[in-house]
XYZ file of C-alpha atoms in Angstrom:
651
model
C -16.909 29.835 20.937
C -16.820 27.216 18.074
C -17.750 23.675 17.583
C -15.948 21.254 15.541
C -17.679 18.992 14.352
C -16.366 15.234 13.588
C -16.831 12.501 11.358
C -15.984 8.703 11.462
C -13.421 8.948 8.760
C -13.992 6.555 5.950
C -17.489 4.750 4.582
C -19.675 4.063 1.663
C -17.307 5.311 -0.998
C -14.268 3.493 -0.562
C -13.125 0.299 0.526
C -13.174 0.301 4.012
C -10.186 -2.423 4.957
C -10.376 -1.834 8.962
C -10.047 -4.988 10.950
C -13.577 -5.572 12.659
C -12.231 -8.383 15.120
C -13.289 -7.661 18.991
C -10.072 -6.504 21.716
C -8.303 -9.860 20.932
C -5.324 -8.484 22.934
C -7.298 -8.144 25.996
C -7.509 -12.131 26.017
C -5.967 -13.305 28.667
C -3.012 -16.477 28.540
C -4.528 -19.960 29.019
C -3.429 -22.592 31.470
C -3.754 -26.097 31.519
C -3.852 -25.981 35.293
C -0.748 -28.218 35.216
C 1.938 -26.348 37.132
C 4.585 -27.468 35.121
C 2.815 -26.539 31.556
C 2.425 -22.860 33.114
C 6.292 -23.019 34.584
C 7.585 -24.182 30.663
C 5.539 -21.324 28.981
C 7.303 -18.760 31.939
C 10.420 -20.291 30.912
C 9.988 -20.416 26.779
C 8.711 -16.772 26.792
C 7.941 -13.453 28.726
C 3.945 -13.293 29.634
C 4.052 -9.560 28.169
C 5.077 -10.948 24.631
C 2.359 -11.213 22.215
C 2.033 -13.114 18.791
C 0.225 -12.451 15.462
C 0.425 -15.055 12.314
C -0.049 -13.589 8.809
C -0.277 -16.105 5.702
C 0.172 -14.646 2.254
C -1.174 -17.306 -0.176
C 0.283 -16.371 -3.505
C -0.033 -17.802 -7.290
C 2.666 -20.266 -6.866
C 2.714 -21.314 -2.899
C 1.737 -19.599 0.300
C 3.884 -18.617 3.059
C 3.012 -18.364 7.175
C 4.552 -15.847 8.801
C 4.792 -15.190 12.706
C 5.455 -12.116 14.454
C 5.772 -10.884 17.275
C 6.038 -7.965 19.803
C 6.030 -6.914 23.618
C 2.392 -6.111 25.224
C 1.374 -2.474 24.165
C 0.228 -1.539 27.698
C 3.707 -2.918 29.526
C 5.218 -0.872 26.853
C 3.516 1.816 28.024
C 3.793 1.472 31.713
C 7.435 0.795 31.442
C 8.247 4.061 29.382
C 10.379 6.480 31.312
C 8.981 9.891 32.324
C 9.246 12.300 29.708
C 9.106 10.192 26.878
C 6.896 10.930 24.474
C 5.800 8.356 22.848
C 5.569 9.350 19.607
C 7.299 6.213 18.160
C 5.384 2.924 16.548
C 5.454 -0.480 18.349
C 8.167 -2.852 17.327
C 7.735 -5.768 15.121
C 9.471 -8.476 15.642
C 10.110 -11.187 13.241
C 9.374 -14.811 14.340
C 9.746 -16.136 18.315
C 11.623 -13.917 20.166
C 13.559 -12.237 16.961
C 14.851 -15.693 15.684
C 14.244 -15.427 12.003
C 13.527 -19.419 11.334
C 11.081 -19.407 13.528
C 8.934 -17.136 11.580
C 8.236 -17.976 8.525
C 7.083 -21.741 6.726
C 6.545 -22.070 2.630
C 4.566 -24.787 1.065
C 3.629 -24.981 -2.625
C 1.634 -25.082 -4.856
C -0.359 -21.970 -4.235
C -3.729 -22.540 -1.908
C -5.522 -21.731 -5.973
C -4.493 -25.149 -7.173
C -7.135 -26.756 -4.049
C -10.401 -24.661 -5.298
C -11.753 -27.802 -6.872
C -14.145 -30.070 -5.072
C -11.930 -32.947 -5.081
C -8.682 -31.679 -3.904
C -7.754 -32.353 -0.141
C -7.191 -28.259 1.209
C -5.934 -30.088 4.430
C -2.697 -31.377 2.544
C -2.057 -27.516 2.153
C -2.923 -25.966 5.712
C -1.986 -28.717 7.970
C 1.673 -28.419 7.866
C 1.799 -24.477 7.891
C -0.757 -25.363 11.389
C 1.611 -27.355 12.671
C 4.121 -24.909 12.279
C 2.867 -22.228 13.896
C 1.484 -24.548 16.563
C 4.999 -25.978 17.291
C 6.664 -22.425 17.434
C 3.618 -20.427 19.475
C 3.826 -21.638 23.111
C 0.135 -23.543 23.421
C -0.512 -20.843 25.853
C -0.510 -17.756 24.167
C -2.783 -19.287 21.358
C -6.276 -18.434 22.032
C -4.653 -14.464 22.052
C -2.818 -14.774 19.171
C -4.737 -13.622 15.820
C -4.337 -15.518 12.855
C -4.669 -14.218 9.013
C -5.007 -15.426 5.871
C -4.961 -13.054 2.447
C -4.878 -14.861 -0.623
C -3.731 -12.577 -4.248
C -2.449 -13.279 -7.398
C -3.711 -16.908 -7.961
C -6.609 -16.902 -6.210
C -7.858 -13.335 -7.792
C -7.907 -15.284 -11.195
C -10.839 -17.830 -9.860
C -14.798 -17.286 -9.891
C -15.833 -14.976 -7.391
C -17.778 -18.002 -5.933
C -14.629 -20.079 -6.287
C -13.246 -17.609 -4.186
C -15.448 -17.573 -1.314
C -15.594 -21.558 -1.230
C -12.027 -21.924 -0.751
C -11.956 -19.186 2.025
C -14.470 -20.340 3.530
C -13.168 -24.021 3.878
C -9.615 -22.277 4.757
C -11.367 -20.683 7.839
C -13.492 -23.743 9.144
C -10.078 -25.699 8.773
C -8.007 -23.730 11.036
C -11.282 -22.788 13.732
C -11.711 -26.429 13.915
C -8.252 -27.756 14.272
C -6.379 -24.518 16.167
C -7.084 -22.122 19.077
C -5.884 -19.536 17.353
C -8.144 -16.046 17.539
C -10.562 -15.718 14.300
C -13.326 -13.345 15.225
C -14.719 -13.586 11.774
C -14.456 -15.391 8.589
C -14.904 -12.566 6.470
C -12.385 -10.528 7.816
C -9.792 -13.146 8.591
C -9.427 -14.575 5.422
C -9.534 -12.526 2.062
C -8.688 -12.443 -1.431
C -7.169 -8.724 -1.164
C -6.526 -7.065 -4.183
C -3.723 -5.742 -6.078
C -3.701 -1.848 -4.738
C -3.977 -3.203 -0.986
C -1.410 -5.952 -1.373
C 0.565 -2.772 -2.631
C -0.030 -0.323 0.360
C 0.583 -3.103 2.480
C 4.144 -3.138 1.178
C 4.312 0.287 1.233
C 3.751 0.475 5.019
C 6.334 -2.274 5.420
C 9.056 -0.732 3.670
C 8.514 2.767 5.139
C 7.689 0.889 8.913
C 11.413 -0.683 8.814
C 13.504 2.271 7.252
C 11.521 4.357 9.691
C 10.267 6.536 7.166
C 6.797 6.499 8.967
C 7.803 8.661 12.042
C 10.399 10.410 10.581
C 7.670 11.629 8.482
C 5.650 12.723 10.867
C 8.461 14.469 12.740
C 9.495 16.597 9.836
C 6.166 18.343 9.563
C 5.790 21.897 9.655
C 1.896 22.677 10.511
C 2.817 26.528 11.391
C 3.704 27.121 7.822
C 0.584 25.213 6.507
C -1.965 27.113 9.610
C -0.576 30.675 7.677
C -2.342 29.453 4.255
C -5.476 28.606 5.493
C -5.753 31.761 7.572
C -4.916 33.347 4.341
C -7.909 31.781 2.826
C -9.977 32.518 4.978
C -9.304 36.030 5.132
C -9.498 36.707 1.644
C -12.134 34.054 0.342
C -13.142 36.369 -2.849
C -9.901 35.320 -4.121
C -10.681 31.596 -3.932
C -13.949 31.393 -5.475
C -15.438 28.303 -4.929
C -15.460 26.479 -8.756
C -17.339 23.078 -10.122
C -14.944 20.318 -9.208
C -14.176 19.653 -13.231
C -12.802 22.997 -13.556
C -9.545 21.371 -13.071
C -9.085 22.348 -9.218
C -5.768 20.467 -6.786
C -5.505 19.765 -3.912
C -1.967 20.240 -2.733
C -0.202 17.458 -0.248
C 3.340 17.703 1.942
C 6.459 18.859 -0.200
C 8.126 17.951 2.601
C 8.090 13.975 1.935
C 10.095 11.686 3.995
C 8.321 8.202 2.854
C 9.409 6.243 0.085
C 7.613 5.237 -2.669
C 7.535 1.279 -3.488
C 7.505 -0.789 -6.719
C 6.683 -3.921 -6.695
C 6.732 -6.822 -10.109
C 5.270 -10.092 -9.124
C 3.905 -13.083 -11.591
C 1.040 -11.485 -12.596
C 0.659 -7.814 -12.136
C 3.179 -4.637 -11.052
C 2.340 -2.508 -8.629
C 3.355 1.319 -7.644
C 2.809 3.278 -4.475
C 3.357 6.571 -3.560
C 3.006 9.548 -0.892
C 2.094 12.711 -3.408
C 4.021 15.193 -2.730
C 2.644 17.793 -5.540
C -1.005 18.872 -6.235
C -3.928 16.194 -7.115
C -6.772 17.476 -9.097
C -10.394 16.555 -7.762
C -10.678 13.895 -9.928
C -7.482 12.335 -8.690
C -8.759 12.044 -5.209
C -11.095 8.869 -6.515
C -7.748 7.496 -7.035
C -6.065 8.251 -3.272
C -6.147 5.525 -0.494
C -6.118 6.990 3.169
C -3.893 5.237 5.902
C -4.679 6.251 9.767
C -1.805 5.165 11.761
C -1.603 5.597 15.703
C 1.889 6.013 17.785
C 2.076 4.672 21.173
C 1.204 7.806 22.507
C -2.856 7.326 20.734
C -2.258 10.223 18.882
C -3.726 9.301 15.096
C -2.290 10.544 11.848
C -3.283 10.037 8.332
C -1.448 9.654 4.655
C -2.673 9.581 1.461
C -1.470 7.343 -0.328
C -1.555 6.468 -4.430
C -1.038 3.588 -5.665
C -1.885 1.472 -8.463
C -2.129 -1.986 -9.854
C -1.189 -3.267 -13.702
C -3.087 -6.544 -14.545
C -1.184 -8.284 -17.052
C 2.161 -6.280 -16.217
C 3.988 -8.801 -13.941
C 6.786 -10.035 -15.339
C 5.028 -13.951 -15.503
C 2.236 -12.836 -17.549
C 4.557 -10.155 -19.771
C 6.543 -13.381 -21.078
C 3.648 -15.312 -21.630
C 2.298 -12.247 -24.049
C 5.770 -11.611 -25.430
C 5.421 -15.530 -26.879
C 2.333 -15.010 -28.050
C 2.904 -12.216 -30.135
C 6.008 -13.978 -31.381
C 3.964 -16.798 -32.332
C 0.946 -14.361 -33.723
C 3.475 -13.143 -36.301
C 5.599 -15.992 -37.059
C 1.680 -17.277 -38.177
C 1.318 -14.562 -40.918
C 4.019 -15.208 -42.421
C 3.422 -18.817 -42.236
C 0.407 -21.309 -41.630
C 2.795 -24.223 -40.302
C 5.441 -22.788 -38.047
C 8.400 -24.960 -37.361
C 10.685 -23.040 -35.497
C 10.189 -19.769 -34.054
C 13.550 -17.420 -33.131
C 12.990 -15.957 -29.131
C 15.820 -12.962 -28.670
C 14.928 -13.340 -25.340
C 15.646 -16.970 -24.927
C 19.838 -17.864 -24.933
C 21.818 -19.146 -28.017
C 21.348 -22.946 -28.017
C 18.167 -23.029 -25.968
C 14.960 -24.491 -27.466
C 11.733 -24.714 -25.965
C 8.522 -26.341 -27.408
C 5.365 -24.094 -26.697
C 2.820 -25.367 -24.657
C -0.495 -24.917 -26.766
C 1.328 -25.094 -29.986
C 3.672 -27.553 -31.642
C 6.168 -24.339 -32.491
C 9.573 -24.348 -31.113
C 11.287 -21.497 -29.868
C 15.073 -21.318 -30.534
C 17.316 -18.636 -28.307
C 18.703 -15.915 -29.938
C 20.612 -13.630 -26.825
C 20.050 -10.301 -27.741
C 19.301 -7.850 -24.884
C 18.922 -5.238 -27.628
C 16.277 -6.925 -29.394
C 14.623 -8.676 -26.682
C 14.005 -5.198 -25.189
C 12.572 -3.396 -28.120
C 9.889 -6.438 -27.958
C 8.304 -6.283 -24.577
C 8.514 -2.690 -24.906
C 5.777 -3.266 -27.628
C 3.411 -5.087 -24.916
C 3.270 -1.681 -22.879
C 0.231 -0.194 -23.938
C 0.479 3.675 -24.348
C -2.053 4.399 -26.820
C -5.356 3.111 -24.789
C -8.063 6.409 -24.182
C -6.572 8.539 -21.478
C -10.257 9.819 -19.211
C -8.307 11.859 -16.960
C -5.553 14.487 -16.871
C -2.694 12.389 -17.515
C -2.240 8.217 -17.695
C 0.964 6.373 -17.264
C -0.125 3.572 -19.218
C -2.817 0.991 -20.192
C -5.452 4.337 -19.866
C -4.918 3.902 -16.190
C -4.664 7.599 -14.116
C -1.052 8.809 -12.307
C -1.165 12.001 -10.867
C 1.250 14.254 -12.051
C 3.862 14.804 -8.916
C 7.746 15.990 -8.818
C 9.793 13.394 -7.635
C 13.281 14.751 -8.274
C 14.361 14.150 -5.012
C 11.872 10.762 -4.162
C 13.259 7.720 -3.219
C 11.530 3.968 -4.526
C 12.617 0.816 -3.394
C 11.735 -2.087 -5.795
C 10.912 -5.187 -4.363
C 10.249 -9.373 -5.516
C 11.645 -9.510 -9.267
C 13.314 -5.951 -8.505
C 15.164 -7.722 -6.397
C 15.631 -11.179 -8.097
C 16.603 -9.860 -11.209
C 19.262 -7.717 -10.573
C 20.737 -9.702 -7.872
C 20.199 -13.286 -7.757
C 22.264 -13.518 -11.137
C 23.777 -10.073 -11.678
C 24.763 -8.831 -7.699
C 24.343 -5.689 -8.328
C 23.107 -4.536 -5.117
C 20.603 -1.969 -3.350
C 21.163 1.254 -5.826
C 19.329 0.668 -8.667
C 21.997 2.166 -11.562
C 20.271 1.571 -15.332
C 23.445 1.939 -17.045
C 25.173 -0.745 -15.076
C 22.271 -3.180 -15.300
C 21.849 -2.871 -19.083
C 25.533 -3.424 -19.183
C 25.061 -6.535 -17.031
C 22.590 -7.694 -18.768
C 23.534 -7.873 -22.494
C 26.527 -9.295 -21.220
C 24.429 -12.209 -19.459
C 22.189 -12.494 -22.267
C 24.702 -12.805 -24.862
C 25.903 -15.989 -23.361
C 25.055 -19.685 -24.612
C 23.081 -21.900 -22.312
C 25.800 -23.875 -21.720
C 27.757 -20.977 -20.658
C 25.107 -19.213 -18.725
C 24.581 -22.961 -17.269
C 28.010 -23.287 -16.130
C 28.263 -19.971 -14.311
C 25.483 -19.500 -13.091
C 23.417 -22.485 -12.009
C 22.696 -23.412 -8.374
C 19.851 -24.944 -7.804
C 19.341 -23.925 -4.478
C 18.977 -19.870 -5.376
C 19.448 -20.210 -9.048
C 17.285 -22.732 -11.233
C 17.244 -23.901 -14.840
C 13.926 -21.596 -15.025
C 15.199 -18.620 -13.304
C 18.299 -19.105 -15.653
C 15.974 -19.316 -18.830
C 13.374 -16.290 -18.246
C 16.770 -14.165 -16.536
C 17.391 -12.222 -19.804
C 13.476 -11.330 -20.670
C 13.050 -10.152 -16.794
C 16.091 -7.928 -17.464
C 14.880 -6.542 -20.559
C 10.862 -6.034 -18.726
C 12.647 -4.412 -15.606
C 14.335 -1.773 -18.197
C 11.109 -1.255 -20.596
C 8.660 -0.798 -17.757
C 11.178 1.638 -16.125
C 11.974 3.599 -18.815
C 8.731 3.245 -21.348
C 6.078 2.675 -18.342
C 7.186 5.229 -15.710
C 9.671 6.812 -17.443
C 12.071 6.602 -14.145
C 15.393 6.224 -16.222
C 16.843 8.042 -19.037
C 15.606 5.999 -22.165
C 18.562 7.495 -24.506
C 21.322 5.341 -23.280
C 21.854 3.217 -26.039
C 23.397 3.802 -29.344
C 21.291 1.435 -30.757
C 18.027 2.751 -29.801
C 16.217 0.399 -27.244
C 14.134 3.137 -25.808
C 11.836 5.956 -27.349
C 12.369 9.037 -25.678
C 9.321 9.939 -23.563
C 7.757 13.342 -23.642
C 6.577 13.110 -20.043
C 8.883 11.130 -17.628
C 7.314 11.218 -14.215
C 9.965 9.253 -12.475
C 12.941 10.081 -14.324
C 14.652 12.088 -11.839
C 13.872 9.529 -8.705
C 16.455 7.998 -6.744
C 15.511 3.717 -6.743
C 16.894 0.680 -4.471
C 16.136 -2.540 -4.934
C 16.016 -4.483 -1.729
C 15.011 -8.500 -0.071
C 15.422 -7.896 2.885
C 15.883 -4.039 5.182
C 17.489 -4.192 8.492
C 18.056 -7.973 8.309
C 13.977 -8.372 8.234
C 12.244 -9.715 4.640
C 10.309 -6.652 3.158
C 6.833 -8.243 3.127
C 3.660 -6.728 2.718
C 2.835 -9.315 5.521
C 4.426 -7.049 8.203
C 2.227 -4.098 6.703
C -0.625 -6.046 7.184
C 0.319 -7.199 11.146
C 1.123 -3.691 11.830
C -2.019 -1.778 11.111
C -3.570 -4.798 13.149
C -1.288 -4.512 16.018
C -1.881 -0.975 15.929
C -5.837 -1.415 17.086
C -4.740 -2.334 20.171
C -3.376 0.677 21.413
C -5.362 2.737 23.589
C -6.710 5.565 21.708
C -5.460 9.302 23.281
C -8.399 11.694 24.127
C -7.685 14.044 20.818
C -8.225 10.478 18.775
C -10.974 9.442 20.818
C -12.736 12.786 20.323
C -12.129 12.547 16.820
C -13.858 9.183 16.501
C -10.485 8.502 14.266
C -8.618 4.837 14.295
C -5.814 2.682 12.556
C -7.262 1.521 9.026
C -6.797 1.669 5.629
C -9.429 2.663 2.791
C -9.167 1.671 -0.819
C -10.383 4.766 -3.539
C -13.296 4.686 -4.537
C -12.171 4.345 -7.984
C -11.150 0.508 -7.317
C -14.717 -0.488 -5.647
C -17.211 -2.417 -6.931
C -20.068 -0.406 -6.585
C -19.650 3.465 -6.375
C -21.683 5.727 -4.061
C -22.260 8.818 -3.934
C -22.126 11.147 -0.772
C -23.600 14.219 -0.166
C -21.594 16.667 1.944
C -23.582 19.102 4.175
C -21.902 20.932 6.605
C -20.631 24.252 7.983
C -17.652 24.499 10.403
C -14.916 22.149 10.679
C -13.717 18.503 10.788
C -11.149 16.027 11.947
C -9.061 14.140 9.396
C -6.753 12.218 11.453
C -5.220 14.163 14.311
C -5.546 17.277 12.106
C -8.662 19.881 11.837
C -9.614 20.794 8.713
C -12.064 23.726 7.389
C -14.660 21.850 5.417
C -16.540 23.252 2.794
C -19.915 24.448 3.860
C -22.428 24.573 0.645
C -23.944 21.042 -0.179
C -22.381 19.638 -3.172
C -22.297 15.368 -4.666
C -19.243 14.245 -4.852
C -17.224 10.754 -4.435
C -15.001 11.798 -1.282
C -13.599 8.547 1.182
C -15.336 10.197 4.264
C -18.472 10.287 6.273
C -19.858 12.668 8.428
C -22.062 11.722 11.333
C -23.869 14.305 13.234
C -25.317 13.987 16.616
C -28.218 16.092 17.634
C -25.618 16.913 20.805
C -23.517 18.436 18.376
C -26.068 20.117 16.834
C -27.711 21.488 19.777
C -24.241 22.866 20.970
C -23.175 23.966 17.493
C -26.486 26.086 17.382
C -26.177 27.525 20.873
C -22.449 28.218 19.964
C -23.099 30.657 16.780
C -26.058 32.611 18.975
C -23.398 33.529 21.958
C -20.684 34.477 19.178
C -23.340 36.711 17.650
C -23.902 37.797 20.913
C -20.730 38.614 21.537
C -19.256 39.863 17.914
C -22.064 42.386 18.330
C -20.761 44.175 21.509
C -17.414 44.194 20.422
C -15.007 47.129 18.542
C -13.160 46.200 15.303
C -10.069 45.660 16.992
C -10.994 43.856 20.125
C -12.780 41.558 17.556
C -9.653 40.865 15.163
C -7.622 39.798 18.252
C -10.231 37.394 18.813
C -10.577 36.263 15.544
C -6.974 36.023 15.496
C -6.553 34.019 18.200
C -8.753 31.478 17.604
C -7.451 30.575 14.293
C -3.831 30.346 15.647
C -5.273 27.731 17.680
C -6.540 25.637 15.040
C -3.678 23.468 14.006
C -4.943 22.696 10.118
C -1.856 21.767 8.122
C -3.399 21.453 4.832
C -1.421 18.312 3.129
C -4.172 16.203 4.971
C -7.503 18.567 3.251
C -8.073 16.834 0.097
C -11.216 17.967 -0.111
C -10.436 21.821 1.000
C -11.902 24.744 -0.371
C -12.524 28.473 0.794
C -15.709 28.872 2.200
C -16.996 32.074 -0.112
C -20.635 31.159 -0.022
C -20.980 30.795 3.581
C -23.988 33.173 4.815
C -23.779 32.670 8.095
C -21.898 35.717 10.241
C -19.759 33.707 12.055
C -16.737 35.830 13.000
C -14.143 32.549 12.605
C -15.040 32.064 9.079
C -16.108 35.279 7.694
C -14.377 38.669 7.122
C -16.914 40.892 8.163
C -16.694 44.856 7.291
């Protein structure tokens, strides 16, 4: 008596990131026709296991990584009767679980080859060899290979950019059997907010966040709200989408958010959990994941990126400013006092012929990179963490973060202080640490193996960034714990009440945004259930529309409803121009039945009595399973005309 009708979820607006490569997993093992080749490759490894490489090519080297996992459809075929599938694939790390196997460094970054007259072979060939070596020669031609270059590489000319992938790709098509359907889509300079949600699927994929999720949903309580709405529209009058209307998403959130502090740029990445306003949807990336079972479902996701926030580039602007004001003071600056730096440590600067001396004081070193956050820059939307960028507003008293790279590093490589993050225990740490000499800092702490002159040198600023950026940035600590003021008290701490873990590794597997990325790929290859299939829906990620080069925007026209996901949603009918990361395609199947559908139900509605009707009507909406954490974009439908029984209360 209704027709839904569906849309291929994600377009013009954002950044579609799906992987556009043909059924690689349908390809097939290759033989050398030698009987003993194929008898070694049955004896090194099962025929159902399957490989994927991933190489993250950062600022300072890049890094191969090899995974792998056991055929989807033999996982399938072998699962008992009764199970449901509702699970993800595993990932394994390296050949067969064995961890060196998986994973080869080489340095400098792939950024330092862009020039002409640099030799990109000396880079790629050993990582080739590598994964050549450890992937029996067999299972090659099937095994998809990845490269996604960031930090370093983002910092070149956009031509620059393409040249290098470009020679990247042609190196490894021409020199490897490895499966690279297309250039374009093989190798990428991602950007910060994917490299982010990539590491947000990664953590939540191996604490198992991700189906627990999905498990702890209850749709019944969200179906009872929508039927509510659409019973009584005239109490949700439909408004103009800057009158300050939300969108509300699960309160019932199982994932954890991630933070991550690299070289260049920090990153943060969240499930919301609280209400986004309409202009905050611009900001929201949308992940469609599928279970083994084909079923799709889809998060939204926020997440950010600060350019100039990493901890590599905060030093190099805490020095500057130091510099900046020994200069007024002074046209010819000899010597230049660094609080961050330890007592006895000197250090000429690189541009300059100034010398900074160490002066070991957490206290002071603190209150200076606190001054490099940036709080006072023109705020265009409701509320701004920082640097004028937009954070929705969400309650995250009972959230759980996990900070990862110099999360990690500096709080454990040095300090041990282990997963739970605890503020007043690290700035304890800390000062203690900082107030040393080099020579003592030197003596207990240096192994060059994990700990380096360097690492040794920058420990105390990374320290004092960790604790500004918490505190002053996201306001996820107290900032009153210190008699001597290091922190100003915030009015608005978003994070304050959060629970955070800092973590290298979870489950004995390296959290790497890597596995994100080989998981939403792996994910394609699972046969899509007929509710997915229907819905047109499949594993990918899309960017907001905020973060795109060019902005579109798209009309919405439509009466009815539509799949998000593996949920149905009531979509808005009256046309409106908005930036929303959807598409709807119509056939003129759909159309045809959709038309034919509302003259039998006016058929029908007018032969029936009141009550037999409200049964009806009833009915059919306790069949629509609409929880409404996945309707960014819902509204009441007041200013529908037509009398369709299912959307209208008619007198």
């Amino acid at each position: 008596m209704y027709t839904l009708i569906y849309y291929r979820y994600f377009n013009k607006v954002g950044s579609d990131v799906e992987f556009n490569s043909k059924e690689w997993w349908k390809i097939p093992e290759e033989y050398d026709g030698n009987g003993e080749a194929e008898a070694k490759i049955e004896s090194e490894i099962a025929t159902n296991t399957r490989y994927g490489i991933v190489i993250d090519s950062g600022s300072s080297q890049s890094r191969l990584m090899v995974f792998s996992w056991e055929d989807i459809p033999q996982v399938i075929k072998k699962s008992k009767p009764g199970d449901k599938l509702d699970r993800f694939p595993e990932l394994r790390f390296g050949v067969d679980g064995i961890n060196n196997s998986g994973s080869y460094k080489i340095s400098p970054g792939i950024s330092t080859f862009a020039s002409a007259d640099t030799n990109l072979e000396e880079h790629l060939g050993p990582m080739l060899e590598f994964a050549s070596n450890v992937i029996p020669k067999g299972k090659h031609r099937q095994t998809p290979l990845f490269l996604f270059a960031t930090a370093g590489v983002r910092l070149l000319e956009q031509k620059s950019q393409g040249v290098l992938m470009e020679k990247a790709c042609k190196y490894f098509k021409e020199n490897s059997k490895f499966y690279i359907a297309d250039c374009q889509q093989h190798f990428r300079v991602i950007s910060g907010e994917e490299e982010g949600v990539y590491a947000w699927v990664t953590v939540n994929y191996l604490k198992g966040a991700l189906a627990s999720s999905l498990k702890a949903e209850k749709p019944q309580s969200e179906i009872s709200k929508i039927q509510e709405k659409q019973e009584n529209p005239e109490k949700y009058n439909e408004q103009d989408s800057d009158s300050g209307d939300e969108y509300k998403f699960d309160m019932d959130n199982k994932t954890f958010g991630v933070l991550d502090m690299g070289g260049a740029s920090t990153q943060i990445v969240f499930r919301p959990n609280t209400n986004v306003s309409d202009h905050g949807l611009a900001h929201m990336s949308w992940l469609t994941f599928r279970q083994l079972n084909g079923n799709d479902f889809t998060y939204p996701l926020f997440g950010t990126t600060f350019l100039g926030y990493g901890s590599n580039e905060a030093y190099r602007k805490h020095t500057l400013r130091l510099l900046e004001r020994a200069k007024m003071t002074s046209k010819d600056v000899g010597f230049v006092e660094d609080p961050c730096l330890p007592v006895g440590f000197s250090v000429n600067d690189e541009k300059d012929p100034a010398k900074f001396n160490g002066g070991g004081s957490l206290e002071k070193c603190v209150k200076l990179s606190t001054e490099i956050i940036n709080r006072d820059s023109e705020c265009k939307s409701n509320f701004c963490i920082f640097d004028g960028l937009y954070f929705p507003i969400s309650n995250f008293r009972d959230m759980q973060f996990f900070g990862i790279s110099d999360y990690w590093y500096a709080s454990n490589d040095i300090l041990k202080l282990g997963e739970q993050w605890d503020m007043r225990l690290f700035v304890e740490k800390a000062k203690e640490f900082c107030a040393l000499s080099w020579e003592m800092q030197k003596e207990k702490y240096l192994n060059p193996s994990i700990v380096t002159e360097d690492k040794l040198r920058t420990q105390c600023f990374k320290a004092a960034w960790l604790i500004s950026i918490l505190s002053k940035g996201y306001g996820m600590q107290p900032g009153d714990f210190s008699t001597d003021d290091m922190m100003t008290s915030l009015t608005h701490d978003p994070l304050k009440h959060a629970t955070l873990y800092v973590a290298n590794d979870i489950g004995m597997k390296e959290v790497s945004w890597t596995i994100g990325v080989m998981l939403m790929k792996l994910l394609e290859s699972i046969p899509p259930s007929p509710r997915s299939l229907s819905r047109g829906s499949k594993p990918k990620l899309v960017l907001p529309s905020s973060i795109t080069s060019s902005l579109q925007n798209t009309t919405l026209q439509t009466a009815g409803a539509v799949y998000l996901g593996e949920h149905t949603l009531i979509a808005k009918s009256t046309s409106s121009t908005r930036s929303y990361p959807f598409n709807i395609h119509i056939s003129p199947y759909y159309i045809l039945v959709f038309g034919a559908s509302v003259i039998i139900v006016l058929l029908l509605a007018s032969k029936l009595d009141r009550t037999t009707y409200t049964k009806i009507r009833k009915y059919v909406n306790s069949v629509l399973r609409v929880p409404r954490k996945y309707l960014p974009f819902y509204r009441a439908q007041p200013q529908i005309n037509l009398p369709l029984p299912l959307f209208n209360k008619t007198n």
